Short mmCIF file of C-alpha atoms and ligand atoms in Angstrom, two decimals:
data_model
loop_
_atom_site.label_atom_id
_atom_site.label_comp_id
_atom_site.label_asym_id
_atom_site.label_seq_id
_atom_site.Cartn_x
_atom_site.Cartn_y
_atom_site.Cartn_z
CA UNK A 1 100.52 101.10 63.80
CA UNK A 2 96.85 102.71 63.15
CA UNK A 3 95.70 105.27 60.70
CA UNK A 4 93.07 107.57 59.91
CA UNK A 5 92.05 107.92 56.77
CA UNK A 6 89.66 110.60 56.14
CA UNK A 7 87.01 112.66 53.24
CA UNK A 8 87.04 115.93 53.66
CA UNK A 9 84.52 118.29 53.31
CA UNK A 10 82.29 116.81 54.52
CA UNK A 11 79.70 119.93 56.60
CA UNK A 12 80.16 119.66 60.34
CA UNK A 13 77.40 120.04 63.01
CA UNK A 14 75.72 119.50 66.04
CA UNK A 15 77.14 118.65 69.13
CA UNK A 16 81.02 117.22 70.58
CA UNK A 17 81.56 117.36 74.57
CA UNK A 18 85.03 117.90 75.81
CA UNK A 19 86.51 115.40 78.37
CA UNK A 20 88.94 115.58 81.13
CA UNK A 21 92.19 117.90 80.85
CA UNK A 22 95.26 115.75 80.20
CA UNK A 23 97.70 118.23 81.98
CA UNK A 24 95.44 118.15 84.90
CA UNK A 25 94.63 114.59 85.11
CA UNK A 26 98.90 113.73 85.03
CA UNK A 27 99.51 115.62 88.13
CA UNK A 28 97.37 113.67 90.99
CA UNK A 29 98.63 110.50 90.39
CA UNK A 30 102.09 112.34 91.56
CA UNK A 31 100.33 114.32 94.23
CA UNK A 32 99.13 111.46 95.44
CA UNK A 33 102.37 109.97 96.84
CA UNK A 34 101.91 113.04 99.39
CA UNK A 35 98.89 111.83 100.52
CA UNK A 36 97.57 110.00 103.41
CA UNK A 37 94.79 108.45 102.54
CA UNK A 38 92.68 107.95 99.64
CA UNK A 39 92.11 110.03 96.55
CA UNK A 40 88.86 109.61 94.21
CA UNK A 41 89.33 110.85 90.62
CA UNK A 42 86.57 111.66 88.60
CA UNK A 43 86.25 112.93 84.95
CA UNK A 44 89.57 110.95 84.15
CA UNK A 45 90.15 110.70 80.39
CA UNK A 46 91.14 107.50 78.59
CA UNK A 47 94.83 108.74 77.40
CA UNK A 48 97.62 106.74 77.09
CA UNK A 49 99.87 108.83 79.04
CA UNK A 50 97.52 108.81 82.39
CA UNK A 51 97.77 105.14 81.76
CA UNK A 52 101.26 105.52 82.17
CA UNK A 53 101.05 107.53 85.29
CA UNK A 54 98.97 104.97 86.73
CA UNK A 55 101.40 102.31 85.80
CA UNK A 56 104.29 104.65 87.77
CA UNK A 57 101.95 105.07 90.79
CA UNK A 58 101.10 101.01 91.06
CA UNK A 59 104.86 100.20 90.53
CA UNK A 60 105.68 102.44 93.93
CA UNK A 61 102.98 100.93 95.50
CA UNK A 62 99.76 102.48 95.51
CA UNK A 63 96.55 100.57 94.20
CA UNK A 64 94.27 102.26 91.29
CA UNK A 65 90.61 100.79 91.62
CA UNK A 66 88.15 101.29 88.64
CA UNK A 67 84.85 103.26 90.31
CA UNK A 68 83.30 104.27 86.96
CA UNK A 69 83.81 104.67 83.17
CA UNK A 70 85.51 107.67 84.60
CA UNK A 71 85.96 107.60 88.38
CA UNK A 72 89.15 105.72 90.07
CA UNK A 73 90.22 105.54 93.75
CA UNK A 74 93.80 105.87 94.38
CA UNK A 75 95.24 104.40 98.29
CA UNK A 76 98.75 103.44 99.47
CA UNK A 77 99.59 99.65 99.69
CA UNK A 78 103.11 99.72 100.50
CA UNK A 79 105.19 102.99 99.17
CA UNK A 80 108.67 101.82 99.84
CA UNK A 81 110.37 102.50 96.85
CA UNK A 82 112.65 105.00 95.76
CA UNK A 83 113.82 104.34 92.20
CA UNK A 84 111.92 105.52 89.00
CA UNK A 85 112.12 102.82 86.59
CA UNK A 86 113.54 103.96 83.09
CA UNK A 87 111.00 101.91 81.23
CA UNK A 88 108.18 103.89 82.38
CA UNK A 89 110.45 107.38 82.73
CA UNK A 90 111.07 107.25 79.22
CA UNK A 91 107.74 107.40 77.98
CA UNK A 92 106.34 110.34 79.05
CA UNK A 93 107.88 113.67 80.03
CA UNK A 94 105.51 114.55 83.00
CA UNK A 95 106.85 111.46 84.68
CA UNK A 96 109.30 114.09 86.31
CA UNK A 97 106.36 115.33 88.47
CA UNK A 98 106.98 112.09 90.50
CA UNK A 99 110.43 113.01 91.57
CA UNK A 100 110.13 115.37 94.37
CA UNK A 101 106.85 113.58 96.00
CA UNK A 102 108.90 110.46 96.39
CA UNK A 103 112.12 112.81 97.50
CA UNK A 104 110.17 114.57 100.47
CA UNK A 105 108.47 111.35 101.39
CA UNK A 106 111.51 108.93 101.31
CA UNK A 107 114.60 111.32 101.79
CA UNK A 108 116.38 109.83 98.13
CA UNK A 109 114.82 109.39 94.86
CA UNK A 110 116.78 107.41 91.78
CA UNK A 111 115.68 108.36 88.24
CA UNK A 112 117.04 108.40 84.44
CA UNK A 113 116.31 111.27 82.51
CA UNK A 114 112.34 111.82 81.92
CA UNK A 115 112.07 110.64 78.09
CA UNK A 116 115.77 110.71 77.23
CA UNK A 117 119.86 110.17 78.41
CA UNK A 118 121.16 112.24 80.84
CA UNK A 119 123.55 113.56 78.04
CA UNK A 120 120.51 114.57 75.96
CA UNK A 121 119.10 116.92 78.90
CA UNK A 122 119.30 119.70 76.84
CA UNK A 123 116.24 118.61 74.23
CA UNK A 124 113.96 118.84 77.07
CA UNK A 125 116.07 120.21 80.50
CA UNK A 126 115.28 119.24 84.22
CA UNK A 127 117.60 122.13 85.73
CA UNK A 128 114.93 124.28 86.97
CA UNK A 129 113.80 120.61 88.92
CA UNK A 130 116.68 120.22 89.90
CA UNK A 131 118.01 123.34 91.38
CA UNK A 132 114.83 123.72 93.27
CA UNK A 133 115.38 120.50 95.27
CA UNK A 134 119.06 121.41 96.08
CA UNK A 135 117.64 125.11 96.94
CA UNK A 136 115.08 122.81 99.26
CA UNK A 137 118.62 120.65 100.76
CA UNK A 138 118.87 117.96 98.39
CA UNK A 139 122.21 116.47 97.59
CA UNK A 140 122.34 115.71 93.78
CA UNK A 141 124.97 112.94 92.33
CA UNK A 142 124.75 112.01 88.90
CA UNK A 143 126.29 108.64 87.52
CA UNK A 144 125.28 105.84 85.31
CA UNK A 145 123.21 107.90 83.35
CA UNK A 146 120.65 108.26 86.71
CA UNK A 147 119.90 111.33 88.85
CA UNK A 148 120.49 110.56 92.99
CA UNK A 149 118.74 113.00 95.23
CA UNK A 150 118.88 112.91 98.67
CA UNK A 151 117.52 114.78 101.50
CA UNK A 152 116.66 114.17 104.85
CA UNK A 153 114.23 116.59 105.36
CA UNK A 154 112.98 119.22 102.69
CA UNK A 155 113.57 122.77 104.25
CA UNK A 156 111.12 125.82 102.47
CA UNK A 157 113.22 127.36 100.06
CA UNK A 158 112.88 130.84 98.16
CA UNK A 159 113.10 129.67 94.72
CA UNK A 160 113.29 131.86 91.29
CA UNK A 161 112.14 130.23 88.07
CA UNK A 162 114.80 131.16 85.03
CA UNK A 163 111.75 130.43 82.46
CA UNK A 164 108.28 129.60 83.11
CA UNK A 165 107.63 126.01 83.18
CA UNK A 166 104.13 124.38 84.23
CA UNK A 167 105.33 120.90 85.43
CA UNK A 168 107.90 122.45 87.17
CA UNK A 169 105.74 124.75 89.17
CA UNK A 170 103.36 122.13 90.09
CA UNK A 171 106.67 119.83 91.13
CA UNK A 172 108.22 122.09 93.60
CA UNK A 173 104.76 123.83 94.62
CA UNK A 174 103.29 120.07 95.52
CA UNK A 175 106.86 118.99 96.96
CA UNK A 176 107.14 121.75 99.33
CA UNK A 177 103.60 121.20 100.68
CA UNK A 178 105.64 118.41 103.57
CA UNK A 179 108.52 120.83 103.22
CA UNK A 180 109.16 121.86 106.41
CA UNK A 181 108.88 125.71 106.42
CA UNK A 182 107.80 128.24 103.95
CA UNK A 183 108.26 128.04 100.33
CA UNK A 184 108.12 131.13 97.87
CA UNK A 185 107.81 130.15 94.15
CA UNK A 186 108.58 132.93 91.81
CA UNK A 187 108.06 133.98 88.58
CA UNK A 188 105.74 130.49 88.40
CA UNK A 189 103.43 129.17 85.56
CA UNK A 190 99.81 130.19 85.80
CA UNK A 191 97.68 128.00 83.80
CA UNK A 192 94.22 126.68 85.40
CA UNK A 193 96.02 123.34 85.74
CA UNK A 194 98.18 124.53 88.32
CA UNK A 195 94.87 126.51 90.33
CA UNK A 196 93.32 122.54 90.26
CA UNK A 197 95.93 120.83 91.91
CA UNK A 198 96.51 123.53 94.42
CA UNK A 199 92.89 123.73 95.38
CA UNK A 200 92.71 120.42 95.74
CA UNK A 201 95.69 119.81 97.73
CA UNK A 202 94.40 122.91 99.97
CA UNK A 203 91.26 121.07 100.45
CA UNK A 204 93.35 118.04 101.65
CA UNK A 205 95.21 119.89 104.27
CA UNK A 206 97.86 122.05 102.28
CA UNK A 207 98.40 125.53 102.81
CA UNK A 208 99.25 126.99 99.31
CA UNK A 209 98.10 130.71 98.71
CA UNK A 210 98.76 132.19 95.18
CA UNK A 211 98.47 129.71 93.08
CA UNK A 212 97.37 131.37 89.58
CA UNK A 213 99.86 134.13 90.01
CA UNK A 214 103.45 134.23 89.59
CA UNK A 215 104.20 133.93 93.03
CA UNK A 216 103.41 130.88 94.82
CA UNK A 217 103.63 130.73 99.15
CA UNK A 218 103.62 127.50 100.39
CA UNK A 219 103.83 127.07 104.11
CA UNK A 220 104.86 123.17 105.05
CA UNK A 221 102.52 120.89 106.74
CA UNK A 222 103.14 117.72 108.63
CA UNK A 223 100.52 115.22 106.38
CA UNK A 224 97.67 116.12 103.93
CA UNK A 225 94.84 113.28 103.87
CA UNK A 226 93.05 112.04 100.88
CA UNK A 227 89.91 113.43 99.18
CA UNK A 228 88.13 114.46 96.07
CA UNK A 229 89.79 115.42 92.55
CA UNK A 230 87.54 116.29 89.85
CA UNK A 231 89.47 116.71 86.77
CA UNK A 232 88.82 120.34 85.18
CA UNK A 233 87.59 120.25 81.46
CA UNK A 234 90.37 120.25 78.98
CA UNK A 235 90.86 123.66 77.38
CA UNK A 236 93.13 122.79 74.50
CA UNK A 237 90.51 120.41 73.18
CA UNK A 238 87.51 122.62 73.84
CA UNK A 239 89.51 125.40 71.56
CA UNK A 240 90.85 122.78 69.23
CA UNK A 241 87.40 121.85 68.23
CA UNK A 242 86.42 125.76 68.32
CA UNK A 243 88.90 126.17 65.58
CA UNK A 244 88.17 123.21 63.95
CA UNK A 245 84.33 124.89 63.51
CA UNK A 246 85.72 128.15 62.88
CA UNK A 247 87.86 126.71 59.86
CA UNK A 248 85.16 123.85 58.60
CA UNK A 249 82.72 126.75 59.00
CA UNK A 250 79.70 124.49 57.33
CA UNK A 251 77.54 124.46 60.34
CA UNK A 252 76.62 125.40 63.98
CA UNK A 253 78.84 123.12 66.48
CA UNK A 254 77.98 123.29 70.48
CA UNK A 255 80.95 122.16 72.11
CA UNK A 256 79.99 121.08 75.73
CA UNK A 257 81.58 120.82 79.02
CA UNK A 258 84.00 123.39 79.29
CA UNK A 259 85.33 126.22 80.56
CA UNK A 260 85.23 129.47 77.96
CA UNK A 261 86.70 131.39 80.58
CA UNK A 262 89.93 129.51 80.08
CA UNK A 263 90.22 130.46 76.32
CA UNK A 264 90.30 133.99 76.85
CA UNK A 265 92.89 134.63 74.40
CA UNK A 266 91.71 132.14 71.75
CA UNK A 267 88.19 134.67 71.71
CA UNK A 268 90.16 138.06 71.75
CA UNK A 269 91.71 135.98 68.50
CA UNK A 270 88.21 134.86 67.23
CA UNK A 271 86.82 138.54 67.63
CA UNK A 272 89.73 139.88 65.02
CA UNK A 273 89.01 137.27 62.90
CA UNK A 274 85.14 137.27 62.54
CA UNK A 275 84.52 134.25 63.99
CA UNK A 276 80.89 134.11 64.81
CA UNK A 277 80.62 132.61 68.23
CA UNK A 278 78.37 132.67 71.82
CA UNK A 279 79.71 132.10 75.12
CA UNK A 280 77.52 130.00 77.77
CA UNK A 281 79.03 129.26 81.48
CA UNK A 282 80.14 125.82 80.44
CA UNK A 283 79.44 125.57 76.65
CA UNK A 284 80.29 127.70 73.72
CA UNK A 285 78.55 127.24 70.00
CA UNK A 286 80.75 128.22 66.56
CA UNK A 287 78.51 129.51 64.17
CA UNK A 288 79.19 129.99 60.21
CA UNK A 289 80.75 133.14 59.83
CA UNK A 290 80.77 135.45 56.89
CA UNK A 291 84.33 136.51 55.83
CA UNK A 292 87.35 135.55 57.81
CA UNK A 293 90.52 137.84 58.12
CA UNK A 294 94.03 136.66 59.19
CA UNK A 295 95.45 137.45 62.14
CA UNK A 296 98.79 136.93 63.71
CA UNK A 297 99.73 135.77 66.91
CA UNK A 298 102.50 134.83 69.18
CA UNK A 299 102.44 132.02 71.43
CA UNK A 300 102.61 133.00 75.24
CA UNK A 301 102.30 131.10 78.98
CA UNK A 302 98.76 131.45 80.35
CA UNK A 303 96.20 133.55 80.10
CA UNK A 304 98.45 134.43 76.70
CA UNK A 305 97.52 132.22 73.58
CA UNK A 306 98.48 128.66 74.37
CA UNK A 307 100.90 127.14 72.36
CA UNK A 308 99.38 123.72 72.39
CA UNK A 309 96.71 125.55 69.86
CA UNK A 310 99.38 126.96 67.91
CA UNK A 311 99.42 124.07 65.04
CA UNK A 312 95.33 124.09 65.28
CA UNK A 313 95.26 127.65 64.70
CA UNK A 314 97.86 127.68 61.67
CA UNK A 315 95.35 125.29 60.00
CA UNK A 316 92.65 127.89 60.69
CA UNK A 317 94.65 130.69 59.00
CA UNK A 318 95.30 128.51 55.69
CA UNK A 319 91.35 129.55 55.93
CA UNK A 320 91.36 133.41 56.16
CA UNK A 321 91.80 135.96 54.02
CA UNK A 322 95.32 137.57 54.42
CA UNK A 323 98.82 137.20 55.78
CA UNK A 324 99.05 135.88 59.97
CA UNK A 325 102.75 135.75 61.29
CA UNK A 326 102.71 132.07 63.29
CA UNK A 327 105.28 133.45 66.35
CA UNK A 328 105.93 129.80 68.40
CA UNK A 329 107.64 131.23 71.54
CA UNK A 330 107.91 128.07 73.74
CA UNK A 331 109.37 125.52 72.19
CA UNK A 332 111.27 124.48 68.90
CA UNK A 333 110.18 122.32 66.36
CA UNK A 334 106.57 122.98 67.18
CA UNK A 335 106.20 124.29 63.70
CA UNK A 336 107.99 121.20 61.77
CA UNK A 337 104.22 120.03 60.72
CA UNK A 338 103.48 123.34 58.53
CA UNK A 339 105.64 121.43 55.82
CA UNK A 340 102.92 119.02 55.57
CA UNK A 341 100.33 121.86 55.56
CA UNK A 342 102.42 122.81 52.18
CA UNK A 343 102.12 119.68 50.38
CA UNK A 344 98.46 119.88 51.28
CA UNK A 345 98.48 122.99 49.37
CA UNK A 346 98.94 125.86 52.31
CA UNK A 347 100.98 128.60 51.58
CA UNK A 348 103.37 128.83 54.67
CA UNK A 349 106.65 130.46 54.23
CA UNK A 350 109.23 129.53 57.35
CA UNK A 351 110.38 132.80 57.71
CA UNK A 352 112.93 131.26 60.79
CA UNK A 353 112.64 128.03 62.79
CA UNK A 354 109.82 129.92 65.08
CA UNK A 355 107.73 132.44 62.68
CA UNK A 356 105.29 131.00 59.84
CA UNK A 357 103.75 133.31 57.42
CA UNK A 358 100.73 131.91 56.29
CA UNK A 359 98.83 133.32 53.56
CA UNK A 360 94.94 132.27 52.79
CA UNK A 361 92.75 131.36 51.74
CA UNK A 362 94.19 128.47 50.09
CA UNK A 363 91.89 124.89 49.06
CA UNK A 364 93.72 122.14 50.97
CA UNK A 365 94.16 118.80 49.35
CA UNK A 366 94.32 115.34 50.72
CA UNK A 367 97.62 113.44 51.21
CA UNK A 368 99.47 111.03 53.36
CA UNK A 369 100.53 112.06 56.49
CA UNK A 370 102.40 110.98 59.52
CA UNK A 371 101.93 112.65 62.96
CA UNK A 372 104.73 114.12 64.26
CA UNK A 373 103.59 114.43 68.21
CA UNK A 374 99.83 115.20 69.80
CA UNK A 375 99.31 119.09 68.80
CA UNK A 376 100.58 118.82 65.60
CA UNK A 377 98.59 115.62 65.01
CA UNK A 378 95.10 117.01 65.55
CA UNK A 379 95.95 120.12 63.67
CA UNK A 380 96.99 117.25 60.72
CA UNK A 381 92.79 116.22 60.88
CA UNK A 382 91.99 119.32 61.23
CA UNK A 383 93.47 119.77 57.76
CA UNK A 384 92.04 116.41 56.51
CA UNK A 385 88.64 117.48 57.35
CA UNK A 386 88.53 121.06 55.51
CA UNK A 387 90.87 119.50 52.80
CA UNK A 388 89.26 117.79 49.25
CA UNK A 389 90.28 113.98 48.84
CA UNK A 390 91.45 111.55 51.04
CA UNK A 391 93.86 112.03 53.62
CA UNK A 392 95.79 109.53 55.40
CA UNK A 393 97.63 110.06 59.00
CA UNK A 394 100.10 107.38 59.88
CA UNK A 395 101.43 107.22 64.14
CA UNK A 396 97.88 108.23 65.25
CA UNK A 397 99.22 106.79 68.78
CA UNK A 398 100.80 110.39 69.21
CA UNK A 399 97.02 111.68 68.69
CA UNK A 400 95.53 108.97 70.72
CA UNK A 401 98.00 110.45 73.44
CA UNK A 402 95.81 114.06 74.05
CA UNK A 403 92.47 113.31 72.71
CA UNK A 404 90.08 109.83 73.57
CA UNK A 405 88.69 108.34 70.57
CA UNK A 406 88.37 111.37 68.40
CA UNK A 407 87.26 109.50 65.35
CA UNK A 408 84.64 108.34 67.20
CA UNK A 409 83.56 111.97 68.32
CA UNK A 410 84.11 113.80 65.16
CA UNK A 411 82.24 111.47 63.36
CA UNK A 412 79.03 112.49 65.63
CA UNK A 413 79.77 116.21 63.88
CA UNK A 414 79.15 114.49 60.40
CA UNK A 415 83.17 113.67 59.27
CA UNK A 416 83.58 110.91 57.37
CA UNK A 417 87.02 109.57 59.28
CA UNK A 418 88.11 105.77 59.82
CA UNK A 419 90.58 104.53 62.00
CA UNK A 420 92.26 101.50 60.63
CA UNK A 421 95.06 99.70 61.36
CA UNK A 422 98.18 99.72 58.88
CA UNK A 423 100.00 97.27 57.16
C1 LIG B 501 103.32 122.02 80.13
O1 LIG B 501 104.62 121.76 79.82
C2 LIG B 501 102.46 121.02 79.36
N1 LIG B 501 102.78 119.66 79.78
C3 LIG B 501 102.71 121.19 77.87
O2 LIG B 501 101.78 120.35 77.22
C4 LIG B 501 102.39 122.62 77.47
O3 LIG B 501 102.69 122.78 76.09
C5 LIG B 501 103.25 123.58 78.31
O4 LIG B 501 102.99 123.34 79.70
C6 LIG B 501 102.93 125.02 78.01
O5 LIG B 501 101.60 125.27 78.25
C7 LIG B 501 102.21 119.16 80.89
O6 LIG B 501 101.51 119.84 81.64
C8 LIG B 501 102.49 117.72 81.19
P1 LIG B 501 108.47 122.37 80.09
P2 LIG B 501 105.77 122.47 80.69
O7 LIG B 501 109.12 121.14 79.59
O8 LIG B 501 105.53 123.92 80.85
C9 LIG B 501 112.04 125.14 79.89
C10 LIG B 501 101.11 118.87 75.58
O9 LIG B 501 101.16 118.94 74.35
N2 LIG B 501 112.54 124.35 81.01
O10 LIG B 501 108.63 122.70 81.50
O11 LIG B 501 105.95 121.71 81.92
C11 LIG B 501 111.79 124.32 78.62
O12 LIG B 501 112.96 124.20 77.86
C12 LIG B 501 102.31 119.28 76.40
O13 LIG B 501 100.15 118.51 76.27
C13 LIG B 501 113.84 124.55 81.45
O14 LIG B 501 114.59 125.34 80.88
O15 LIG B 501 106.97 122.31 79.71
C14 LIG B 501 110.71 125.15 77.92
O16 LIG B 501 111.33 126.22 77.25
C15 LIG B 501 103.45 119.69 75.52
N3 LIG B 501 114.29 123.85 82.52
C16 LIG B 501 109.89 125.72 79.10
O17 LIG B 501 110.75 125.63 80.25
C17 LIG B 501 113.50 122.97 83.20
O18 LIG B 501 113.94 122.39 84.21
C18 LIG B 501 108.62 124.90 79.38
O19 LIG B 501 108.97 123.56 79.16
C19 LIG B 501 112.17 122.77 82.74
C20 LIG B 501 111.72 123.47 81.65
#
């Protein structure tokens, strides 16, 4: 396995540019089993879990052609198959997005569950998947630890979402697009992801209105052809590295290529705070700020503060003067890495298994570290970067997942960071 190992303290300046969203960029290569035709995808990021997708799409049949550093071309070769393999289902969650295209184009679909047994559903649960096919006229079996849908043609369904769930929004709102009918989605996810892939699919013949809003009408068309994707800018990096400024707070950073109108909640933050910042159309520069005050928040879907910036923004607040209340709303365990904040020196008090109280400022020291999953792993250089000493991060393949060669691009800002491999 690599490592980082990193000197903190080091000022930070200058100039980082944000690549390709990785929750926008997993949901064509599903999409694109609804397509006839061919799809060109541009701004793709290197990230092992689109790799993954890819390897999902080629194994059903479809070819991926390199066009660019950045640019592939996705057609059909022969899309016969109907089974998800487990290998490739169990190592990435969003691999469920490929369930219903394959159900509305095939009629039956075969599949294990997405990163984990059937049994173990409840660490990261499918029902709202699967109760919207069976709403749509699937018949659902379950044996051998594999989920059998079948259906010979999708009907438009009215469909209620219990909890709000991106992929699962994007799953039934892309599957009902060759639905035949009219599908209502309510009480759907809202994040810009989800206003990508329905524009695009619009653009290739779907008719999807309300995408962005909770509810989501999708009226069924016969075929949608190929066409364009460009993949939108990712937000969680661009306000990743805004807190990463904010907290390093040693120089002016520019962070380029993205969309500030996608962080409103992260500047709302930034304003109680004191976070010295300007807003361009597709940029945004951190300046050094003066004093900066705690603040709480409470992690919410879109537009509310993402919780994907949760762990970045807990580093920031080991920074500030005060006491913030860390609320973590979506999932559990999301907050299991503020224990290694503590033995850097934080002080974070678990106050339950989903509120932090962290009081600042507090000098961070270096340690060794292991990253626990993608958000929590960034957050983890984020501390080795403000913190004194060397710090060492151990499984930086869960960091590698959301964020393409970040040594390399953090050590453009001035860090002094080093990716080696370890024994
Ligand atoms: C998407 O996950 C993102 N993943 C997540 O990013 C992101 O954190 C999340 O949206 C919130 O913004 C992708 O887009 C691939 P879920 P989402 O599993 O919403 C419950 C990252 O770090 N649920 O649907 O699709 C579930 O228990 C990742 O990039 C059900 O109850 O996540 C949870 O409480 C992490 N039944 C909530 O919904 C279901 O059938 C959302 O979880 C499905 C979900």
């Amino acid at each position: 396995m690599a490592k980082f190992i990193i000197n903190g303290r080091k000022p930070l300046s200058g100039e980082i540019e944000v690549l390709g969203a990785k929750n926008a960029a997993l949901k064509i290569f599903p999409a694109a089993l609804l397509t006839n035709g061919v799809i060109r995808v541009s701004n793709l990021s290197q990230l092992e879990d689109c790799l993954k997708a890819e390897e999902l799409l080629e194994f059903l049949g479809y070819e991926i052609s390199k066009k660019g550093e950045r640019t592939i071309e996705i057609k059909e070769k022969r899309f016969s198959r109907v089974d998800l393999p487990e290998s490739i289902m169990n190592k990435f969650r969003a691999s469920i997005m490929f369930v219903g295209p394959v159900l509305v184009k095939r009629g039956e679909v075969k599949f294990p569950h997405p990163g984990g047994c059937v049994i173990g559903a409840s660490v990261r649960p499918i029902d709202m998947f699967l109760e919207g096919f069976k709403k749509m006229g699937a018949a659902l079996k379950i044996s051998d630890n594999h989920y059998y849908l079948k259906a010979k043609k999708l009907k438009g369904a009215d469909i209620f979402f219990p909890k709000v769930s991106v992929t699962a929004t994007e799953s039934l709102m892309m599957t009902a697009v060759l639905a035949e009918g009219e599908t209502i989605l309510k009480n759907s996810a809202m994040e810009p992801e989800i206003v990508a892939l329905a524009d695009y699919l619009n653009k290739s013949g779907a008719k999807i209105k309300g995408a962005g809003t909770p509810t989501i009408i999708i009226k069924g068309v016969k075929k949608i052809n190929g066409g364009e994707y460009e993949i939108i800018p990712d937000r969680i990096e661009a306000g990743t590295f805004a807190m990463l400024a904010a907290a390093s707070n040693s120089g002016d950073i520019h962070i380029k290529n993205c969309r500030p109108e996608h962080l409103e909640s992260l500047w709302a933050l930034f304003d109680r705070v004191g976070i010295n910042y300007v807003l361009y159309k597709n940029s945004f520069v951190i300046k050094r700020s003066k004093k900066l005050l705690s603040c709480d928040i409470t992690t919410h879907e879109y537009p509310g503060f993402a919780t994907d910036l949760q762990p970045p923004y807990t580093v920031l607040m080991t920074q500030t003067k005060g006491s913030s209340l860390i609320h973590e709303t979506i999932y559990d365990r999301r907050l299991l890495y503020a224990d290694m904040l503590t033995q850097m020196g934080a002080n974070i008090v678990m106050a339950d298994p989903h509120r932090a109280v962290v009081n600042g400022p507090t000098r961070l020291k270096g340690k060794k570290l292991i990253s626990p999953d993608l958000r929590a792993g960034i957050a983890l250089v984020m501390a080795g970067l403000i913190a004194e000493g060397k710090t060492e991060i151990d499984n930086i393949y869960q960091i590698d997942r959301g964020y393409e060669k970040i040594d390399e691009r953090l050590k453009k800002l001035g860090a002094d960071i080093k990716r080696v491999e370890s024994s």
